[in-house]
XYZ file of C-alpha atoms in Angstrom:
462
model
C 60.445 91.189 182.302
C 63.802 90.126 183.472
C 65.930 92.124 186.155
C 68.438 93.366 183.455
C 65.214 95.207 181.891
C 64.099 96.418 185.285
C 67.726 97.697 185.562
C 67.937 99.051 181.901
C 64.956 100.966 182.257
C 65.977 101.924 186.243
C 69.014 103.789 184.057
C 66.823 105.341 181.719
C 64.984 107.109 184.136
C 67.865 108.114 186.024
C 69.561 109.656 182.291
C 66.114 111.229 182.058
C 66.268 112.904 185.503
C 70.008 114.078 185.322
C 69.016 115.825 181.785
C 66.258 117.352 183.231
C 67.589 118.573 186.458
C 70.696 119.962 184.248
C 68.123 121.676 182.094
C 66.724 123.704 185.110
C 70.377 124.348 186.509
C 70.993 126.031 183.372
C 67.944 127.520 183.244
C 68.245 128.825 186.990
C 71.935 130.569 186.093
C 70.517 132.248 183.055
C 68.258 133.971 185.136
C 70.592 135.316 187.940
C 72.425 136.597 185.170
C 69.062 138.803 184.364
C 69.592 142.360 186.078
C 65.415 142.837 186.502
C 65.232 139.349 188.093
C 63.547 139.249 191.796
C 63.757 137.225 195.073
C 60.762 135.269 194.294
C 61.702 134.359 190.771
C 64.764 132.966 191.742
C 63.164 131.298 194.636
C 59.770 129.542 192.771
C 63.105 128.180 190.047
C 65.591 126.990 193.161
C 62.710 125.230 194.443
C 61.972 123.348 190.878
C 65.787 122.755 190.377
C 65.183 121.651 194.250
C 62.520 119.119 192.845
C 64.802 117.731 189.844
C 67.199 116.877 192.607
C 65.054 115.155 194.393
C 63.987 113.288 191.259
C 67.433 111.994 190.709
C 67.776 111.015 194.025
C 64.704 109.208 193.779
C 66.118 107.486 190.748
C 69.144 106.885 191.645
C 67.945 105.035 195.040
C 65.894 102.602 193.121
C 68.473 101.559 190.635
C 70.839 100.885 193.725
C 68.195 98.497 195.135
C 67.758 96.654 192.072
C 71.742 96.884 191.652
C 72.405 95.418 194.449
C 69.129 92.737 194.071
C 71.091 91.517 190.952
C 74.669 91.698 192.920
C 72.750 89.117 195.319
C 71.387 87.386 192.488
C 75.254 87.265 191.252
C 76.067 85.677 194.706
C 73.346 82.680 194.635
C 73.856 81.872 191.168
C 78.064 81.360 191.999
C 77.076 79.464 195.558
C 74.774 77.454 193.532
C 77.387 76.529 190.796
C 79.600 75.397 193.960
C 76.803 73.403 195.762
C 74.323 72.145 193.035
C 74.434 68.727 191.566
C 75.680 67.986 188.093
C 71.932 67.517 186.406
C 71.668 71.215 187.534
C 74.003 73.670 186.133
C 74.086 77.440 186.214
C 73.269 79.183 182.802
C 76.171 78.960 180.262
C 78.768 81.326 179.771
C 77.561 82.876 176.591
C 74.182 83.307 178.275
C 75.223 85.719 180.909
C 76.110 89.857 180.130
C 78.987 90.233 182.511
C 80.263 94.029 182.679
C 83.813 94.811 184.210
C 87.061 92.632 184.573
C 85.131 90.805 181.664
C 86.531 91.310 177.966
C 83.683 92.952 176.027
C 81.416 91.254 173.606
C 82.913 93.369 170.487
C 86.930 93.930 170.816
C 89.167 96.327 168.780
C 92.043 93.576 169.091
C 89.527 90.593 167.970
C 87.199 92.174 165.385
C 89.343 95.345 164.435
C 86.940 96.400 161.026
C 83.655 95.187 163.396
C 82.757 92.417 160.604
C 81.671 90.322 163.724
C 79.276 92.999 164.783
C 78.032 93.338 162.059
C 77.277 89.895 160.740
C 75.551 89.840 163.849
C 73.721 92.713 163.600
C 72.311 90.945 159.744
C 71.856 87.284 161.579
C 69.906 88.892 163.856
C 67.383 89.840 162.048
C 67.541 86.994 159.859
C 66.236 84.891 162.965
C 69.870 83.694 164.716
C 69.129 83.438 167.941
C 72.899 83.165 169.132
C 73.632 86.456 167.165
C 70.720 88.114 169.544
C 72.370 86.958 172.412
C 75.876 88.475 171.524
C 74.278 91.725 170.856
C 71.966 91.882 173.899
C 75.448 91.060 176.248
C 76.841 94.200 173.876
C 73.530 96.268 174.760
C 73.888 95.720 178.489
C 77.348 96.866 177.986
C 76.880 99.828 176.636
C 74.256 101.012 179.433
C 76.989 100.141 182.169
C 79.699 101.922 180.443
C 78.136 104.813 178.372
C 74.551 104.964 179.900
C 74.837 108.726 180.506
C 75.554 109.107 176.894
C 72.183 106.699 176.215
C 69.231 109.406 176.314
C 67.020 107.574 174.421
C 65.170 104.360 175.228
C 66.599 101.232 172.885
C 64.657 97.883 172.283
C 67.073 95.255 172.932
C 64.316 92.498 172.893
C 63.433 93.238 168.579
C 66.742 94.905 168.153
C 65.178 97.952 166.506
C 67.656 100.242 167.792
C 71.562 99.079 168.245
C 74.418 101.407 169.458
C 77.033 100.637 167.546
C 81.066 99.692 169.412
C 82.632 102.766 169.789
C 85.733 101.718 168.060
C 84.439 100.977 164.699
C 83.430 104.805 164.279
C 87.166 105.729 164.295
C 89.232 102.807 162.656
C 88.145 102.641 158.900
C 89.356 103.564 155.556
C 86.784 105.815 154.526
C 86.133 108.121 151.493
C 86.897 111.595 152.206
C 84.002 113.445 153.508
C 83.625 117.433 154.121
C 82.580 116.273 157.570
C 81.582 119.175 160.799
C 84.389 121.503 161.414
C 81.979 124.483 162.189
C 79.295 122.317 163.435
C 82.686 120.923 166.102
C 83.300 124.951 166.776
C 80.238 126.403 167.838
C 77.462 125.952 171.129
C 76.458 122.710 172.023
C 73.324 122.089 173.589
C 71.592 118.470 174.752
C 68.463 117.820 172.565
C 65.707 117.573 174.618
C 64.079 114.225 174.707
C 60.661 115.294 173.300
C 59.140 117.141 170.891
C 60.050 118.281 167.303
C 60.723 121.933 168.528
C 62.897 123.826 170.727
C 61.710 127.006 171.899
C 63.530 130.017 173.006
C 61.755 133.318 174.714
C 63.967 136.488 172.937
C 63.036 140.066 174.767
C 61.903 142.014 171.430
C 60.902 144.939 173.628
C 63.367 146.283 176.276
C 62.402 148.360 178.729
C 63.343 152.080 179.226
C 64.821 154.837 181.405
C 65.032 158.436 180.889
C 66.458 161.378 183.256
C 63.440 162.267 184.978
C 61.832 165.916 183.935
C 61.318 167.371 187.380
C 61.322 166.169 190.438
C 57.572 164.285 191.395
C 57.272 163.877 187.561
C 56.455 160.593 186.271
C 59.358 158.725 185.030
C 60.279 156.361 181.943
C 58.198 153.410 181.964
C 57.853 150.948 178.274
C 56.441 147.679 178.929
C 58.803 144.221 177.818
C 57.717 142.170 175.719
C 59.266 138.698 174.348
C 58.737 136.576 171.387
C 58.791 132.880 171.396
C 61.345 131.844 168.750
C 60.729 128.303 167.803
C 63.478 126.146 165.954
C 62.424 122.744 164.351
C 64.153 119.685 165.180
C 65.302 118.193 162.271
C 66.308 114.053 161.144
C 69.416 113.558 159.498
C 69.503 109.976 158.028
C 70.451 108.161 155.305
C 69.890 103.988 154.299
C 71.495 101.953 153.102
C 70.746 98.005 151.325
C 72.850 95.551 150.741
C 72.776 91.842 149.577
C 72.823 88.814 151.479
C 75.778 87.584 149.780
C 78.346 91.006 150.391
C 77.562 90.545 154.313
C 78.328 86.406 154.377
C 80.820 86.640 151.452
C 82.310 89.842 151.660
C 85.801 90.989 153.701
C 84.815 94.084 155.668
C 81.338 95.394 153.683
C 79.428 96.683 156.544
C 81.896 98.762 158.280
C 83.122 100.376 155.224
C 79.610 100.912 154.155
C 78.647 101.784 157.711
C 81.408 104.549 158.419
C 80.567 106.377 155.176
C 77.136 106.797 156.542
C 78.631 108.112 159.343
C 80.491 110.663 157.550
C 77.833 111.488 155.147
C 75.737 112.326 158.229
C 78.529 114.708 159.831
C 78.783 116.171 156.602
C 75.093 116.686 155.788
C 74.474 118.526 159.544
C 77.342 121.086 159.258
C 76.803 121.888 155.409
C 73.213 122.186 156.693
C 74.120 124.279 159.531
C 75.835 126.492 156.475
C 74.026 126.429 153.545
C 70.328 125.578 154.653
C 67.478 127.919 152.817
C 66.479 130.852 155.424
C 68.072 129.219 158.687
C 71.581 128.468 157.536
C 74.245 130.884 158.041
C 74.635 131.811 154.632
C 71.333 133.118 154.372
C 71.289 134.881 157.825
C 74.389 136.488 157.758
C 74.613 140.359 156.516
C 76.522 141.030 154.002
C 80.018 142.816 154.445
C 80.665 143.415 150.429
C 83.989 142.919 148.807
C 83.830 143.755 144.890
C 87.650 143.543 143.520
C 88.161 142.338 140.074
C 91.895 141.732 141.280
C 91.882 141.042 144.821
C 94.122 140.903 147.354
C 94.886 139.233 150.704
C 95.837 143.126 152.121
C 92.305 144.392 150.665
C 90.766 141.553 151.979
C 91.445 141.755 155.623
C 89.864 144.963 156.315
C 86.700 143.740 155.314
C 87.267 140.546 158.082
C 88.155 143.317 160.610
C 84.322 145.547 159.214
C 82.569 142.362 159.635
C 83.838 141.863 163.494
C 83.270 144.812 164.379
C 79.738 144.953 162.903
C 79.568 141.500 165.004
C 80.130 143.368 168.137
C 78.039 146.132 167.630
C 74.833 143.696 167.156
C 75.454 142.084 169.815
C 76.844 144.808 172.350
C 76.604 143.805 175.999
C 75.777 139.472 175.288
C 79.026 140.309 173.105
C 81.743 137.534 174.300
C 84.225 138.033 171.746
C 84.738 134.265 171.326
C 84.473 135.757 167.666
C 85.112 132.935 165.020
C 86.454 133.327 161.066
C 84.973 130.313 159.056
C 86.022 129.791 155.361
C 86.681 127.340 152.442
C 89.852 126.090 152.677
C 91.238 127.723 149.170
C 90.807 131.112 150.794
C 92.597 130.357 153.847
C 95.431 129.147 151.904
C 94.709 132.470 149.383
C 95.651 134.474 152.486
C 98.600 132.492 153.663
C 100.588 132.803 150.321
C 100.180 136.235 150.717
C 103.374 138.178 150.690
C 103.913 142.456 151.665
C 105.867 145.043 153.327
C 103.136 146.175 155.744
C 101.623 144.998 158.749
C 99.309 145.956 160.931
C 100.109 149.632 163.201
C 98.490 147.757 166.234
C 100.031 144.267 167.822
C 97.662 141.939 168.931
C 98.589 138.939 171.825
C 100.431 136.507 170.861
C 100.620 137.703 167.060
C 104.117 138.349 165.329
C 103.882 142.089 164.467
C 105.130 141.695 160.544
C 102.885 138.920 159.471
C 99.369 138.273 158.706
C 98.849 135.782 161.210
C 99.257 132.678 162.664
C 98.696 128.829 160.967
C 98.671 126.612 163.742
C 99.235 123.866 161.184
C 96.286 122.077 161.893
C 94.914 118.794 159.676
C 91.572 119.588 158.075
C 89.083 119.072 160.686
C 91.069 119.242 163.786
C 89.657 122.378 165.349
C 91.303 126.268 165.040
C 93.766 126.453 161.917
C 95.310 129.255 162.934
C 94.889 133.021 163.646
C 94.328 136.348 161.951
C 96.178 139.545 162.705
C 93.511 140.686 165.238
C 93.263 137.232 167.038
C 90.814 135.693 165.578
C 90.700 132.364 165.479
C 89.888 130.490 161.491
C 87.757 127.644 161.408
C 88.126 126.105 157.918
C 85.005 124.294 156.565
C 85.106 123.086 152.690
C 81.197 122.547 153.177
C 81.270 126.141 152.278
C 80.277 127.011 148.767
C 82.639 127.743 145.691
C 79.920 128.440 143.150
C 78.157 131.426 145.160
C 77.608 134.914 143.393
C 79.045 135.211 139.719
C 79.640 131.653 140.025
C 83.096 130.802 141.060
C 82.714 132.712 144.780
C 83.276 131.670 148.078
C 82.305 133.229 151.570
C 83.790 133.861 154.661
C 81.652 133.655 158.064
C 81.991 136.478 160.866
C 80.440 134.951 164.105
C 80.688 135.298 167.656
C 80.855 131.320 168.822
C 78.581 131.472 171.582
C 75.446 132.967 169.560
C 75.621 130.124 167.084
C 73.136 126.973 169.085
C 73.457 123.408 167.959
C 71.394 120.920 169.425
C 72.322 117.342 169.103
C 71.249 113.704 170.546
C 73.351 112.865 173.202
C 73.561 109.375 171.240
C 73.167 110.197 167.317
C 74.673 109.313 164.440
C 75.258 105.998 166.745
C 72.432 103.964 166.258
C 71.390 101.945 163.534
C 68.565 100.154 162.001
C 68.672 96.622 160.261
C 65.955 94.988 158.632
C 65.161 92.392 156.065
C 62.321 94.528 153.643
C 63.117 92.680 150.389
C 63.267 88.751 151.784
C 63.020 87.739 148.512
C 65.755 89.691 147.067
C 68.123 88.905 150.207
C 68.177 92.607 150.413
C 69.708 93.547 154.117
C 68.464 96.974 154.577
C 71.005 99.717 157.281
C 69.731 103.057 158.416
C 72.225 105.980 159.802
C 69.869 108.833 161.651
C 69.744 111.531 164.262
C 67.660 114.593 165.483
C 69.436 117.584 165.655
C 67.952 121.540 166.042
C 70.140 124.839 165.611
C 69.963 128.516 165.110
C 72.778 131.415 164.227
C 69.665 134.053 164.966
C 69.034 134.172 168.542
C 70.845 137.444 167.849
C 70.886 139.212 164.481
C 74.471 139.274 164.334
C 76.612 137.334 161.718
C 78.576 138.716 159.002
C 79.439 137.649 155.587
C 82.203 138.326 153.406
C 80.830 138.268 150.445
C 81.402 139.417 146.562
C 83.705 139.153 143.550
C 86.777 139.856 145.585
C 86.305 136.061 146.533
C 85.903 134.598 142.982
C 88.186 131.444 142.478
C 91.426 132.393 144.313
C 94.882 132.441 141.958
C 98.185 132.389 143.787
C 100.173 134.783 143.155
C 101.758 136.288 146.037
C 99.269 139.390 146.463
């Protein structure tokens, strides 16, 4: 094992410790935020948050040691390349990973599509030994420069798992792709880096107090109780193989082929997120029903403003009012060619009185569209459905932001794997994958507006 490994893996363990000691950080403010919590509780989780420290430290310290062993190792190998005879030279250039004033192995200005990574990436496993090399410098990059973003272990020496230059991810032509607008909107949470569950404790039986009868009387007492709610983590991938001859002959294959992957993953998790069987938000969400043969934007928005409130009053108290409005992109436009003489008796900050509204003018994808009346901010998502109900319906998604949970890799979609199954076939096989977890029902709480009211949407001024 060579001192880049030790060093590789030295980081690993340190990205391992700083997840973990973030984990009970988190873990130790949730509970000072719980009104029945005691001294002792909060002492017995300082003290393991207390430990976690100390485990970074601990990690930290020996990746400084063998930092600085290679620094010195640095400093031989240039006093030896000043001192040491011609027969005995110090390893090549191309041999070396060199991380900092050095240009880096893959470069936006020199390989702009990434058709050098990823002929690489194909030689590679095709048995080019120089290719390997390239790659491995690109490897040891990556942990310098993006190493906290590196949770998960990577084989450098078989090249089973390779992150791919951040640059090619945002520099294609791609087909258009649905993509993660309400994935983007809602709670983020680091996977953790085991297991194929996350589990959350939810108090399903509250206590209770009471005025007291008399004095000396015994007062209110009902026992809490919790129950474990257990999410499954879930892979998102996709493969796929293409010939020897489009990777050696082609202009641009891979990353073309590459980046679609990546969008067809983005896309996959946030329709997922949406329209999954029992889980996704769709099927969680209570309906708010809107039946109008001839709908209107005006009839419409009263039903948003039910389907907030109902929001609020399931979640009371853990209520934040970070309160978000996700729909198909036809309705939001259905709303904004809406045209009346009315507006709404109560003003709302930063909301012109006589309009319905605010459209930041937004590109699809970019975050917040705009505003309704009330505040609220729209989140448009075309992974929503068009063909719901009678047929031709679409839905619109009542959530407070901070009660919808999506846990990602710290490193997915960016690692792929290449492989040569069909040899004799000069097949080139790519894989796109990730583990991700998520629940909307920590809280019974999101709305739906839902019904005929929101068939296929004709504009028409009303």
């Amino acid at each position: 094992m060579t001192l880049a490994d030790l060093i590789a893996q030295a980081r690993d363990a340190l990205n391992t410790a700083i997840a973990t000691r973030q984990q009970e950080q988190e873990a130790l403010l949730a509970l000072r935020s719980d009104p029945n919590l005691t001294e002792d509780a909060v002492a017995e989780r300082v003290r393991t948050r207390d430990a976690a420290d100390g485990e970074v430290t601990r990690r930290q310290a020996a990746l400084d040691e063998l930092l600085a062993e290679q620094a010195r190792e640095e400093e031989i190998a240039a006093l030896q390349a000043r001192t040491a005879p011609t027969g005995n030279r110090p390893p090549a250039y191309d041999r070396v990973a060199r991380v900092g004033s050095e240009e880096r192995t893959y470069r936006p200005d020199l390989d702009r599509r990434g058709a050098a990574f990823e002929r690489d990436v194909a030689a590679a496993f095709l048995g080019d030994y120089e290719a390997r090399d390239r790659l491995s410098r690109h490897m040891q990059e990556e942990r310098v420069e993006r190493g906290d973003q590196l949770v998960r272990a990577v084989g450098t020496g078989a090249f089973t798992g390779l992150v791919v230059p951040q640059y090619l991810t945002e520099l294609y032509a791609p087909a258009a792709a649905a993509r993660r607008p309400f994935a983007d909107a809602i709670r983020g949470h680091s996977l953790p880096a085991e297991g194929m569950t996350v589990n959350i404790s939810r108090i399903t039986t509250a206590t209770s107090t009471a005025i007291q009868a008399s004095e000396n009387t015994a007062v209110s007492e009902t026992n809490i109780d919790d129950t474990l709610m257990t999410i499954n983590v879930q892979t998102n991938a996709g493969q796929q193989t293409l010939s020897r001859q489009s990777i050696e002959r082609g202009a641009g294959v891979e990353p073309v082929v590459l980046d679609d992957l990546f969008r067809r993953y983005a896309t996959t998790l946030d329709s997922t997120l949406i329209n999954q069987a029992t889980n996704g938000l769709t099927n969680v969400a209570t309906a708010v029903a809107y039946t109008d043969a001839s709908p209107t934007a005006a009839e419409l928005y009263p039903k948003v403003i039910q389907g907030l409130s109902e929001v609020e009053a399931a979640l009371l108290d853990q209520a934040t009012g970070d309160n978000l409005a996700v729909m198909h992109s036809r309705r939001w436009y259905w709303m904004q060619n809406a045209m009346g003489s009315t507006w709404p008796m109560i003003s709302q900050p930063g909301i012109v009185q006589q309009t319905l509204g605010t459209n930041y003018a937004e590109a699809y994808g970019r975050g917040v569209r705009g505003v309704l009346p009330n505040g609220t901010p729209v989140i448009v998502d075309n992974n929503i459905g068009t063909t719901l109900g009678a047929g031709t319906e679409d839905e619109i998604y009542l959530v407070d932001r901070n009660e919808c949970h999506l846990w990602e890799d710290a490193s997915a979609p960016m690692y792929i794997r290449a492989e040569q199954p069909a040899a004799a076939t000069l097949g080139v096989l790519m894989v796109v994958y990730g583990y991700f977890a998520y629940t909307h029902a920590r809280y019974a709480h999101a709305r739906k507006v839902a019904g005929t009211g929101l068939i296929a949407p004709t504009f028409t001024g009303v």
